[in-house]
């Protein structure tokens, strides 16, 4: 059982979808990643920052999932990062209504001493300088470093982003971001260009169209499970990443074949995340439910053509 | 080995893409379907119409692929159906520049006597009344009737379209068309509504995102092979349908499990179609090349998670 370090936001979200709206609820990349990875009972620690306004019950919620929160700094006089967004009718695009950085503006991540030898590091979406700082605190090169990022950093901090991309093993980004980062429309060509930037593995997330895993000339394509309805897509990408990272940390196997399974677990967990607002579905997810959906994924994708 | 009836256009296309443009070249739904189905050495007949301007060499090309063309009417004093289109840079959308119906305007399909007992009928995209007329000429209910259609008929001939949809077994349409036909955004819900219109099997084509097969509560999702570049998407949907129909006609097995394989063969053949202009790639496609790409499809999608 490997150790897993998760860095990312722990935040308040307020979400509007065609199905309804929420007040400030629990959100943030590290939250979704942690809840998802906790499914694998790994020894995980979250590295983040919150303000004095952050409810103890939310922190307890993470602790109760066996996520070490000694690396979650509480700035008593500060306020917690807050994001608010409204999804369009097709649920594939959204408008950001509010972004209040608050304590996140001065965030200096500190990896707890016990986790500086972690085998797997999951760098959730944050300023690339903050992501780099976490890597520099690790005692030795982790077995696998996974990075999530977004177009915002490509617009505002591209040089810093390239610095961290050079140092990581797996990058997870969506299709539009892969195209923006490389200037290539073909995802196959885009993945090859990203390989050349450093990461040996490239995961391109395509939302309802699934996710692709690239490694040298190998490609794996995990479709997304078709759903009756997507209730709230918030956190789906982080949940995917958390499932991926958690499965790798649990198995300790970074082969391409095993990463395929990590992608399937990530997709499976993400398919639950979107069923309710925020973290609600991930807070109450049984092993049996995950197992059943993995079987659905097998039926969805596996076929039997006899080929010599 | 079953017989296969293919009805659809045999046409001239003129195509512009970011990679270049063509003069009038061989095109048409029945052409692409026929070339794709011919890979399975089935006993296929094309039912269509052309004008006196249609080159004998194009007809020979179909004959040489063992496609019976006695049902392709030649209207000596008429002109062949002509379509011209220009693809946008992302290759996912296009503008129609010219549509000349010509002989197609008065097309009365006649199924050759020898093929009125065919086991499989592939109704390519045409006016639903023409598609219905073909079905009425069959001596008994075919084992499987597959219908392809498009949004144009939903706009202009919806009642007729519903009449033919009620009588067929498999419908192949793209995602936007499925949404238009049902008013549902979720493809899972859309497929259920289409089931209720008649077809026991619904295939939803998503272009670069693959294809979904629905039957009652069963779903199968075949991703598309990621390609370096899509040179010309013209005919990809018809090539998919031709591979699907040809594989079913060859195997005579209409079980859901076997239809999964038909979807994989359809996707495989379509992945070649887009590599060159028009039918060029499909005219020169070896069994070895298809076999190799099927293996790529397996590697692309198959995984090994042990589940009890």
Coordinates of C-alpha atoms in Angstrom, one line a residue:
Chain A
X1 CA 0.0 0.0 0.0
X2 CA 1.6 3.2 -1.2
X3 CA 1.4 6.7 0.2
X4 CA -0.4 9.3 -1.8
X5 CA 0.0 13.1 -1.5
X6 CA -2.8 15.2 -2.9
X7 CA -2.4 18.9 -3.4
X8 CA -5.2 21.1 -4.5
X9 CA -8.0 23.4 -3.3
X10 CA -10.4 22.7 -0.5
X11 CA -13.1 25.1 -1.1
X12 CA -16.6 26.4 -1.1
X13 CA -18.6 26.0 -4.4
X14 CA -22.0 27.4 -5.3
X15 CA -23.5 25.7 -8.3
X16 CA -26.4 26.4 -10.6
X17 CA -27.5 23.8 -13.1
X18 CA -30.8 23.4 -15.1
X19 CA -31.9 21.1 -12.2
X20 CA -31.4 23.6 -9.3
X21 CA -28.9 25.6 -7.4
X22 CA -26.9 25.2 -4.2
X23 CA -25.7 27.6 -1.5
X24 CA -22.0 27.4 -0.5
X25 CA -21.2 23.7 -0.4
X26 CA -18.0 21.6 0.0
X27 CA -15.9 21.7 -3.1
X28 CA -12.3 21.9 -4.3
X29 CA -10.0 19.7 -6.3
X30 CA -8.2 18.1 -3.4
X31 CA -11.6 17.3 -1.8
X32 CA -12.9 15.5 -4.9
X33 CA -9.6 13.8 -5.5
X34 CA -9.4 12.7 -1.9
X35 CA -12.9 11.4 -1.7
X36 CA -12.3 9.4 -4.9
X37 CA -8.9 8.0 -3.9
X38 CA -10.3 7.1 -0.5
X39 CA -12.2 4.3 -2.2
X40 CA -8.9 2.4 -2.4
X41 CA -8.1 2.7 1.3
X42 CA -4.7 4.2 0.5
X43 CA -2.6 6.2 3.0
X44 CA -3.4 9.6 1.6
X45 CA -2.7 13.2 2.8
X46 CA -4.3 16.4 1.5
X47 CA -2.2 19.5 1.2
X48 CA -4.3 22.6 1.0
X49 CA -5.4 25.8 2.8
X50 CA -8.7 27.0 4.1
X51 CA -9.9 30.0 6.1
X52 CA -11.4 30.3 9.6
X53 CA -14.9 30.2 8.0
X54 CA -14.4 26.6 7.0
X55 CA -16.7 24.2 8.9
X56 CA -15.1 21.6 11.1
X57 CA -17.6 19.1 9.9
X58 CA -16.1 19.3 6.4
X59 CA -12.7 18.7 7.7
X60 CA -14.0 15.8 9.8
X61 CA -15.6 14.4 6.6
X62 CA -12.2 14.1 5.0
X63 CA -10.6 12.7 8.1
X64 CA -13.4 10.1 8.4
X65 CA -12.4 8.9 4.9
X66 CA -8.9 8.3 6.3
X67 CA -7.4 11.3 4.5
X68 CA -4.6 12.9 6.6
X69 CA -5.4 16.6 6.9
X70 CA -2.4 17.7 8.9
X71 CA -1.2 19.4 5.6
X72 CA -4.4 21.5 5.4
X73 CA -3.4 24.9 6.8
X74 CA -6.2 26.8 8.5
X75 CA -5.7 30.6 8.3
X76 CA -8.0 31.7 11.1
X77 CA -8.3 35.3 10.0
X78 CA -8.7 34.4 6.3
X79 CA -11.6 33.2 4.1
X80 CA -11.8 30.0 2.2
X81 CA -11.4 29.9 -1.6
X82 CA -14.9 30.3 -3.2
X83 CA -16.0 29.5 -6.7
X84 CA -19.4 29.9 -8.2
X85 CA -20.6 28.7 -11.6
X86 CA -23.6 28.2 -13.8
X87 CA -23.9 25.4 -16.2
X88 CA -25.6 25.7 -19.6
X89 CA -28.5 23.5 -20.7
X90 CA -26.2 21.0 -22.4
X91 CA -24.1 20.7 -19.2
X92 CA -20.9 20.8 -21.4
X93 CA -20.1 24.4 -20.8
X94 CA -20.4 26.8 -17.9
X95 CA -19.9 30.4 -16.9
X96 CA -17.9 31.3 -13.9
X97 CA -19.9 33.7 -11.8
X98 CA -17.5 34.3 -8.9
X99 CA -13.9 33.4 -8.1
X100 CA -12.7 34.6 -4.7
X101 CA -9.1 33.4 -4.1
X102 CA -9.0 34.5 -0.5
X103 CA -6.4 32.4 1.5
X104 CA -5.5 30.6 -1.8
X105 CA -3.7 33.8 -2.9
X106 CA -0.9 33.3 -0.5
X107 CA -0.9 29.6 -0.3
X108 CA 2.5 28.0 0.5
X109 CA 1.9 24.3 0.5
X110 CA 3.7 22.2 3.2
X111 CA 3.9 18.5 2.7
X112 CA 3.7 16.7 6.1
X113 CA 7.0 15.1 7.1
X114 CA 5.5 11.6 7.1
X115 CA 4.4 12.0 3.4
X116 CA 7.6 13.4 1.9
X117 CA 8.5 9.8 0.8
X118 CA 5.1 9.1 -0.8
X119 CA 5.2 6.9 -3.9
X120 CA 2.4 8.8 -5.7
X121 CA 1.9 12.5 -5.9
X122 CA -1.3 14.0 -7.3
X123 CA -0.9 17.7 -8.2
X124 CA -4.5 19.0 -8.5
X125 CA -5.2 22.1 -10.5
X126 CA -3.4 25.1 -9.0
X127 CA -0.8 27.7 -10.0
X128 CA 2.1 25.7 -11.5
X129 CA 4.5 27.4 -9.0
X130 CA 2.6 25.9 -6.1
X131 CA 2.6 22.5 -7.8
X132 CA 6.4 22.8 -8.3
X133 CA 6.9 23.7 -4.7
X134 CA 5.2 20.5 -3.6
X135 CA 7.5 18.4 -5.8
X136 CA 10.6 20.2 -4.4
X137 CA 9.6 19.0 -0.9
X138 CA 9.6 15.4 -1.8
X139 CA 12.7 13.5 -0.3
X140 CA 13.2 11.5 -3.4
X141 CA 11.6 11.3 -6.9
X142 CA 8.2 9.7 -6.4
X143 CA 7.3 6.6 -8.4
X144 CA 4.6 8.5 -10.2
X145 CA 3.7 12.2 -10.3
X146 CA 0.3 13.1 -11.9
X147 CA -0.6 16.6 -12.8
X148 CA -3.9 18.2 -13.5
X149 CA -4.1 21.7 -14.9
X150 CA -6.4 23.9 -17.0
X151 CA -6.4 26.5 -19.8
X152 CA -6.3 29.3 -17.3
X153 CA -2.6 28.6 -16.5
X154 CA -1.9 28.3 -20.3
X155 CA -3.2 31.8 -20.7
X156 CA -1.5 33.3 -17.6
X157 CA 1.5 31.3 -16.5
X158 CA 2.6 29.2 -19.5
X159 CA 6.3 29.3 -18.7
X160 CA 5.8 28.1 -15.2
X161 CA 3.4 25.5 -16.5
X162 CA 6.0 24.1 -18.8
X163 CA 8.5 24.0 -15.9
X164 CA 6.2 21.7 -13.9
X165 CA 5.1 19.7 -17.0
X166 CA 8.7 18.8 -17.6
X167 CA 9.0 17.2 -14.2
X168 CA 5.9 15.0 -14.1
X169 CA 5.0 11.5 -15.4
X170 CA 1.3 11.7 -16.1
X171 CA -0.7 14.8 -17.2
X172 CA -4.5 14.8 -17.3
X173 CA -6.1 17.6 -19.3
X174 CA -9.3 17.9 -21.4
X175 CA -9.3 17.8 -25.2
X176 CA -9.6 21.6 -25.7
X177 CA -6.7 22.2 -23.3
X178 CA -4.6 19.6 -25.1
X179 CA -5.3 21.4 -28.4
X180 CA -4.5 24.8 -26.8
X181 CA -1.3 23.6 -25.3
X182 CA 0.0 22.1 -28.5
X183 CA -1.7 24.0 -31.3
X184 CA -2.7 20.6 -32.8
X185 CA -6.3 19.5 -33.5
X186 CA -5.6 15.8 -33.7
X187 CA -5.4 14.4 -30.2
X188 CA -2.9 11.8 -31.4
X189 CA -0.6 14.5 -32.6
X190 CA -1.3 16.6 -29.5
X191 CA -0.4 13.8 -27.2
X192 CA 2.9 13.2 -29.0
X193 CA 3.8 16.8 -28.6
X194 CA 3.0 16.7 -24.9
X195 CA 5.2 13.6 -24.6
X196 CA 8.0 15.7 -25.9
X197 CA 7.4 18.3 -23.2
X198 CA 8.1 15.6 -20.5
X199 CA 5.2 13.4 -19.4
X200 CA 5.6 9.8 -20.5
X201 CA 1.8 9.4 -20.1
X202 CA -0.9 11.7 -21.4
X203 CA -4.5 11.4 -20.3
X204 CA -7.0 13.4 -22.4
X205 CA -10.4 13.8 -20.8
X206 CA -13.4 14.2 -23.2
X207 CA -16.3 14.4 -20.7
X208 CA -19.3 12.5 -22.0
X209 CA -17.1 11.1 -24.8
X210 CA -14.7 9.3 -22.4
X211 CA -10.9 9.5 -21.8
X212 CA -7.8 8.6 -23.8
X213 CA -4.5 7.3 -22.4
X214 CA -1.4 7.7 -24.5
X215 CA 2.1 6.3 -23.9
X216 CA 4.6 6.2 -26.8
X217 CA 2.7 4.5 -29.6
X218 CA 0.1 2.9 -27.3
X219 CA -3.4 4.3 -27.0
X220 CA -6.2 3.3 -24.8
X221 CA -9.7 4.8 -25.1
X222 CA -12.2 4.4 -22.2
X223 CA -15.6 5.6 -23.1
X224 CA -17.8 7.3 -20.6
X225 CA -20.8 5.4 -19.3
X226 CA -23.9 6.8 -21.0
X227 CA -26.1 8.4 -18.3
X228 CA -29.8 9.2 -18.0
X229 CA -28.8 12.6 -16.9
X230 CA -25.8 14.6 -15.8
X231 CA -27.0 16.4 -12.7
X232 CA -23.8 18.4 -11.9
X233 CA -20.5 17.9 -13.7
X234 CA -18.5 19.8 -11.0
X235 CA -15.6 17.8 -9.8
X236 CA -15.9 15.0 -12.3
X237 CA -12.4 15.6 -13.7
X238 CA -10.9 15.7 -10.2
X239 CA -12.8 12.5 -9.3
X240 CA -11.4 10.9 -12.4
X241 CA -7.9 11.9 -11.4
X242 CA -8.4 10.7 -7.8
X243 CA -9.6 7.3 -8.9
X244 CA -6.6 7.1 -11.3
X245 CA -4.1 8.1 -8.6
X246 CA -5.7 6.0 -5.9
X247 CA -5.7 2.9 -8.0
X248 CA -2.0 3.4 -8.9
X249 CA -1.1 4.0 -5.2
X250 CA -2.9 0.9 -4.1
X251 CA -1.5 -1.4 -6.8
X252 CA 2.0 0.2 -7.0
X253 CA 2.1 -0.9 -10.6
X254 CA 2.8 1.8 -13.2
X255 CA 2.8 -0.3 -16.3
X256 CA 0.7 0.8 -19.3
X257 CA -1.6 -2.2 -18.8
X258 CA -2.3 -1.3 -15.2
X259 CA -2.8 2.4 -16.1
X260 CA -5.6 1.2 -18.4
X261 CA -7.3 -0.1 -15.3
X262 CA -6.6 3.1 -13.5
X263 CA -8.4 5.0 -16.3
X264 CA -11.4 2.6 -16.0
X265 CA -11.6 3.1 -12.2
X266 CA -11.3 6.9 -12.7
X267 CA -14.1 6.9 -15.3
X268 CA -16.2 4.7 -13.0
X269 CA -15.9 6.9 -10.0
X270 CA -16.5 10.1 -12.1
X271 CA -19.7 8.6 -13.4
X272 CA -21.1 8.6 -9.8
X273 CA -19.8 12.1 -9.1
X274 CA -22.1 13.8 -11.7
X275 CA -25.2 12.2 -10.3
X276 CA -25.7 14.6 -7.5
X277 CA -24.6 18.1 -6.5
X278 CA -21.0 18.6 -5.4
X279 CA -19.5 15.8 -3.3
X280 CA -22.9 14.4 -2.2
X281 CA -22.7 11.2 -4.2
X282 CA -19.1 10.6 -3.5
X283 CA -19.6 10.9 0.3
X284 CA -22.0 7.9 0.2
X285 CA -20.7 5.5 -2.3
X286 CA -20.5 1.8 -1.4
X287 CA -17.9 -0.7 -2.7
X288 CA -20.8 -2.8 -4.0
X289 CA -22.0 0.1 -6.2
X290 CA -18.6 0.7 -7.6
X291 CA -18.2 -3.0 -8.3
X292 CA -21.5 -3.1 -10.1
X293 CA -20.6 -0.2 -12.3
X294 CA -17.3 -1.7 -13.2
X295 CA -19.2 -4.7 -14.5
X296 CA -21.3 -2.3 -16.6
X297 CA -18.1 -0.8 -18.0
X298 CA -16.9 -4.2 -19.0
X299 CA -20.2 -4.9 -20.8
X300 CA -20.1 -1.5 -22.4
X301 CA -16.7 -1.9 -24.0
X302 CA -15.6 -5.6 -24.2
X303 CA -16.2 -7.6 -27.4
X304 CA -15.2 -11.0 -28.7
X305 CA -13.9 -11.0 -32.3
X306 CA -11.7 -14.0 -32.9
X307 CA -8.5 -12.8 -34.6
X308 CA -5.5 -14.9 -35.3
Chain B
X1 CA -23.8 -16.5 -46.8
X2 CA -26.8 -14.2 -46.8
X3 CA -27.9 -11.9 -49.6
X4 CA -27.7 -8.1 -48.9
X5 CA -29.8 -5.5 -50.7
X6 CA -28.3 -2.0 -50.6
X7 CA -30.4 1.0 -51.6
X8 CA -29.0 4.5 -51.8
X9 CA -27.5 7.1 -54.0
X10 CA -24.7 6.4 -56.6
X11 CA -23.5 9.9 -57.2
X12 CA -20.9 12.5 -58.1
X13 CA -19.3 14.3 -55.2
X14 CA -17.0 17.4 -55.3
X15 CA -15.3 17.9 -52.0
X16 CA -13.2 20.7 -50.5
X17 CA -11.3 20.2 -47.3
X18 CA -8.4 22.1 -45.7
X19 CA -6.1 19.6 -47.5
X20 CA -7.4 20.2 -51.0
X21 CA -10.3 19.9 -53.4
X22 CA -11.6 17.4 -55.9
X23 CA -13.4 17.6 -59.2
X24 CA -16.5 15.4 -59.6
X25 CA -15.5 12.1 -58.2
X26 CA -17.4 8.8 -57.4
X27 CA -19.6 9.2 -54.3
X28 CA -23.1 8.3 -53.0
X29 CA -24.4 6.3 -50.0
X30 CA -24.9 3.0 -51.9
X31 CA -21.3 3.3 -53.3
X32 CA -19.7 3.6 -49.9
X33 CA -22.0 1.0 -48.3
X34 CA -21.3 -1.4 -51.2
X35 CA -17.5 -0.9 -51.1
X36 CA -17.5 -1.5 -47.3
X37 CA -19.8 -4.5 -47.4
X38 CA -17.8 -6.0 -50.2
X39 CA -15.0 -6.7 -47.7
X40 CA -17.2 -9.6 -46.4
X41 CA -17.7 -11.2 -49.9
X42 CA -21.4 -11.2 -49.4
X43 CA -23.9 -11.6 -52.2
X44 CA -24.9 -7.9 -52.5
X45 CA -27.0 -5.9 -54.9
X46 CA -27.1 -2.1 -55.2
X47 CA -30.5 -0.5 -56.0
X48 CA -30.0 3.1 -57.3
X49 CA -30.2 5.4 -60.3
X50 CA -27.7 7.3 -62.4
X51 CA -27.7 9.5 -65.5
X52 CA -26.2 8.9 -69.0
X53 CA -23.3 11.0 -67.8
X54 CA -22.2 8.3 -65.3
X55 CA -18.9 6.7 -66.4
X56 CA -18.9 3.0 -67.2
X57 CA -15.7 2.6 -65.3
X58 CA -17.4 3.6 -62.0
X59 CA -20.1 0.9 -62.6
X60 CA -17.3 -1.6 -63.4
X61 CA -15.6 -0.7 -60.2
X62 CA -18.7 -1.8 -58.3
X63 CA -19.2 -4.9 -60.4
X64 CA -15.5 -5.9 -59.9
X65 CA -16.2 -5.8 -56.1
X66 CA -18.9 -8.4 -56.8
X67 CA -21.8 -6.0 -56.2
X68 CA -24.7 -6.8 -58.5
X69 CA -25.7 -3.6 -60.3
X70 CA -28.7 -4.9 -62.3
X71 CA -30.8 -2.7 -59.9
X72 CA -28.9 0.4 -60.8
X73 CA -31.1 2.1 -63.3
X74 CA -29.4 4.2 -66.0
X75 CA -31.5 7.1 -67.3
X76 CA -29.7 7.8 -70.5
X77 CA -31.2 11.3 -71.1
X78 CA -30.7 12.3 -67.4
X79 CA -27.9 13.5 -65.2
X80 CA -26.5 11.8 -62.1
X81 CA -27.1 13.1 -58.6
X82 CA -24.4 15.6 -57.7
X83 CA -23.4 16.9 -54.2
X84 CA -20.7 19.3 -53.4
X85 CA -19.5 20.4 -50.0
X86 CA -16.8 22.2 -48.1
X87 CA -15.5 21.0 -44.7
X88 CA -14.5 23.5 -42.0
X89 CA -11.1 23.4 -40.4
X90 CA -12.1 21.1 -37.6
X91 CA -13.6 18.6 -40.1
X92 CA -16.6 18.1 -37.9
X93 CA -18.9 20.4 -39.8
X94 CA -19.4 21.3 -43.4
X95 CA -21.3 23.5 -45.8
X96 CA -23.3 22.1 -48.7
X97 CA -22.3 24.1 -51.8
X98 CA -24.4 22.3 -54.4
X99 CA -27.2 19.7 -54.4
X100 CA -28.5 18.7 -57.9
X101 CA -31.0 15.9 -57.5
X102 CA -31.2 15.3 -61.3
X103 CA -32.4 11.6 -61.9
X104 CA -32.8 11.1 -58.2
X105 CA -35.9 13.4 -58.2
X106 CA -38.0 10.7 -59.9
X107 CA -36.2 7.6 -58.6
X108 CA -38.4 4.5 -58.3
X109 CA -36.3 1.8 -56.9
X110 CA -36.7 -1.7 -58.3
X111 CA -35.2 -4.6 -56.3
X112 CA -33.9 -7.3 -58.7
X113 CA -36.0 -10.4 -58.6
X114 CA -33.1 -12.5 -57.4
X115 CA -32.7 -10.3 -54.3
X116 CA -36.3 -10.0 -53.2
X117 CA -35.6 -12.8 -50.7
X118 CA -32.5 -11.2 -49.2
X119 CA -31.9 -11.7 -45.5
X120 CA -30.4 -8.3 -44.9
X121 CA -31.6 -4.9 -46.3
X122 CA -29.6 -1.8 -45.9
X123 CA -31.7 1.3 -46.5
X124 CA -29.2 4.1 -47.2
X125 CA -30.1 7.8 -46.7
X126 CA -32.9 8.7 -49.1
X127 CA -36.4 10.0 -49.0
X128 CA -38.3 7.7 -46.6
X129 CA -41.0 7.0 -49.2
X130 CA -38.3 5.5 -51.4
X131 CA -36.9 3.5 -48.5
X132 CA -40.5 2.2 -47.8
X133 CA -41.0 1.2 -51.4
X134 CA -37.9 -1.1 -51.3
X135 CA -39.3 -2.8 -48.2
X136 CA -42.6 -3.4 -49.9
X137 CA -40.9 -5.2 -52.7
X138 CA -39.4 -7.9 -50.4
X139 CA -41.1 -11.2 -50.7
X140 CA -41.0 -11.9 -47.0
X141 CA -39.8 -9.9 -44.0
X142 CA -36.0 -9.8 -44.1
X143 CA -34.1 -11.1 -41.1
X144 CA -32.7 -7.6 -40.5
X145 CA -33.5 -4.2 -42.0
X146 CA -31.1 -1.4 -41.3
X147 CA -32.0 2.2 -41.9
X148 CA -29.8 5.2 -42.2
X149 CA -31.3 8.7 -42.4
X150 CA -30.5 12.3 -41.6
X151 CA -31.9 15.5 -40.1
X152 CA -33.0 16.8 -43.6
X153 CA -35.9 14.2 -43.6
X154 CA -36.8 15.1 -40.0
X155 CA -37.3 18.7 -41.2
X156 CA -39.1 17.9 -44.5
X157 CA -40.7 14.5 -44.3
X158 CA -41.1 13.6 -40.6
X159 CA -44.4 11.6 -41.0
X160 CA -43.0 9.5 -43.8
X161 CA -39.8 9.0 -41.8
X162 CA -41.8 7.7 -38.8
X163 CA -43.6 5.2 -41.2
X164 CA -40.4 3.6 -42.3
X165 CA -38.8 3.8 -38.8
X166 CA -41.7 1.7 -37.5
X167 CA -40.9 -1.1 -40.0
X168 CA -37.1 -1.5 -39.5
X169 CA -34.9 -3.3 -37.0
X170 CA -31.8 -1.1 -36.7
X171 CA -31.5 2.6 -37.2
X172 CA -28.2 4.4 -37.6
X173 CA -28.1 8.1 -37.0
X174 CA -25.7 10.6 -35.5
X175 CA -26.0 12.1 -32.0
X176 CA -27.5 15.5 -33.1
X177 CA -30.1 13.7 -35.2
X178 CA -31.0 11.4 -32.3
X179 CA -31.5 14.5 -30.2
X180 CA -33.6 16.2 -32.9
X181 CA -35.8 13.1 -33.5
X182 CA -36.6 12.7 -29.8
X183 CA -36.1 16.1 -28.2
X184 CA -33.9 14.5 -25.6
X185 CA -30.3 15.5 -24.8
X186 CA -29.3 12.3 -23.0
X187 CA -28.5 9.7 -25.7
X188 CA -29.6 6.9 -23.3
X189 CA -33.0 8.5 -23.1
X190 CA -33.1 9.3 -26.8
X191 CA -32.3 5.7 -27.7
X192 CA -35.1 4.5 -25.4
X193 CA -37.6 6.9 -27.2
X194 CA -36.4 5.6 -30.6
X195 CA -36.9 2.0 -29.4
X196 CA -40.5 3.0 -28.8
X197 CA -40.8 4.2 -32.4
X198 CA -40.1 0.7 -33.6
X199 CA -36.4 -0.2 -34.0
X200 CA -35.2 -2.9 -31.6
X201 CA -31.6 -1.7 -32.1
X202 CA -30.4 1.9 -32.2
X203 CA -26.9 2.9 -33.4
X204 CA -25.8 6.4 -32.6
X205 CA -22.8 7.6 -34.5
X206 CA -20.6 10.3 -32.8
X207 CA -17.9 10.7 -35.4
X208 CA -14.5 11.0 -33.8
X209 CA -16.1 10.0 -30.5
X210 CA -17.2 6.6 -31.7
X211 CA -20.5 4.9 -31.9
X212 CA -23.1 3.5 -29.4
X213 CA -25.3 0.5 -29.9
X214 CA -28.5 0.3 -27.8
X215 CA -30.8 -2.7 -27.3
X216 CA -33.3 -2.7 -24.5
X217 CA -31.1 -2.1 -21.4
X218 CA -27.9 -3.2 -23.1
X219 CA -25.4 -0.6 -24.3
X220 CA -22.2 -1.0 -26.2
X221 CA -19.8 1.8 -26.9
X222 CA -17.1 1.5 -29.6
X223 CA -14.7 4.4 -29.6
X224 CA -13.3 5.7 -32.8
X225 CA -9.6 5.0 -33.5
X226 CA -7.7 8.2 -32.8
X227 CA -6.2 9.3 -36.2
X228 CA -3.2 11.4 -37.1
X229 CA -5.5 13.3 -39.4
X230 CA -8.9 13.1 -41.0
X231 CA -8.4 13.8 -44.6
X232 CA -12.0 13.7 -45.8
X233 CA -15.0 12.5 -43.7
X234 CA -17.3 12.1 -46.7
X235 CA -18.9 8.6 -46.7
X236 CA -17.6 7.6 -43.2
X237 CA -21.1 7.1 -41.9
X238 CA -22.1 5.0 -45.0
X239 CA -18.9 3.0 -44.7
X240 CA -19.7 2.3 -41.1
X241 CA -23.2 1.1 -42.1
X242 CA -21.9 -1.0 -44.9
X243 CA -19.4 -2.7 -42.6
X244 CA -22.2 -3.3 -40.1
X245 CA -24.6 -4.7 -42.7
X246 CA -22.0 -6.7 -44.5
X247 CA -20.8 -8.4 -41.3
X248 CA -24.4 -9.3 -40.3
X249 CA -25.1 -10.6 -43.8
X250 CA -22.0 -12.8 -43.7
X251 CA -22.5 -14.2 -40.2
X252 CA -26.3 -14.4 -40.3
X253 CA -26.2 -13.8 -36.5
X254 CA -28.4 -10.9 -35.3
X255 CA -27.7 -11.4 -31.5
X256 CA -26.6 -8.4 -29.5
X257 CA -23.2 -9.9 -28.9
X258 CA -22.7 -10.3 -32.7
X259 CA -23.9 -6.8 -33.4
X260 CA -21.1 -5.5 -31.1
X261 CA -18.7 -7.1 -33.6
X262 CA -20.6 -5.6 -36.4
X263 CA -20.2 -2.2 -34.8
X264 CA -16.4 -2.8 -34.4
X265 CA -16.1 -3.9 -38.1
X266 CA -18.1 -0.8 -39.1
X267 CA -15.8 1.5 -37.1
X268 CA -12.7 -0.2 -38.4
X269 CA -13.8 0.2 -42.1
X270 CA -14.9 3.8 -41.5
X271 CA -11.4 4.6 -40.0
X272 CA -9.9 3.8 -43.4
X273 CA -12.5 5.7 -45.4
X274 CA -11.5 9.1 -44.0
X275 CA -7.8 8.7 -44.9
X276 CA -8.2 9.8 -48.5
X277 CA -10.7 11.7 -50.7
X278 CA -14.0 10.0 -51.5
X279 CA -13.8 6.2 -52.1
X280 CA -10.1 6.2 -52.9
X281 CA -9.0 4.4 -49.8
X282 CA -11.9 1.9 -49.8
X283 CA -11.1 0.9 -53.4
X284 CA -7.7 -0.3 -52.4
X285 CA -8.0 -1.9 -49.0
X286 CA -6.5 -5.3 -48.3
X287 CA -7.8 -7.9 -45.9
X288 CA -4.4 -7.7 -44.1
X289 CA -4.9 -4.0 -43.4
X290 CA -8.3 -4.5 -42.0
X291 CA -7.1 -7.4 -39.8
X292 CA -4.3 -5.2 -38.5
X293 CA -6.6 -2.4 -37.6
X294 CA -9.0 -4.7 -35.8
X295 CA -6.1 -5.7 -33.6
X296 CA -5.5 -2.0 -32.9
X297 CA -9.1 -1.7 -31.9
X298 CA -8.7 -4.5 -29.5
X299 CA -5.7 -2.9 -27.9
X300 CA -7.5 0.4 -27.9
X301 CA -10.5 -0.8 -25.9
X302 CA -9.8 -4.1 -24.1
X303 CA -8.7 -4.2 -20.5
X304 CA -8.2 -6.8 -17.7
X305 CA -9.8 -5.9 -14.4
X306 CA -10.4 -9.0 -12.3
X307 CA -14.0 -8.8 -11.0
X308 CA -15.7 -11.6 -9.2

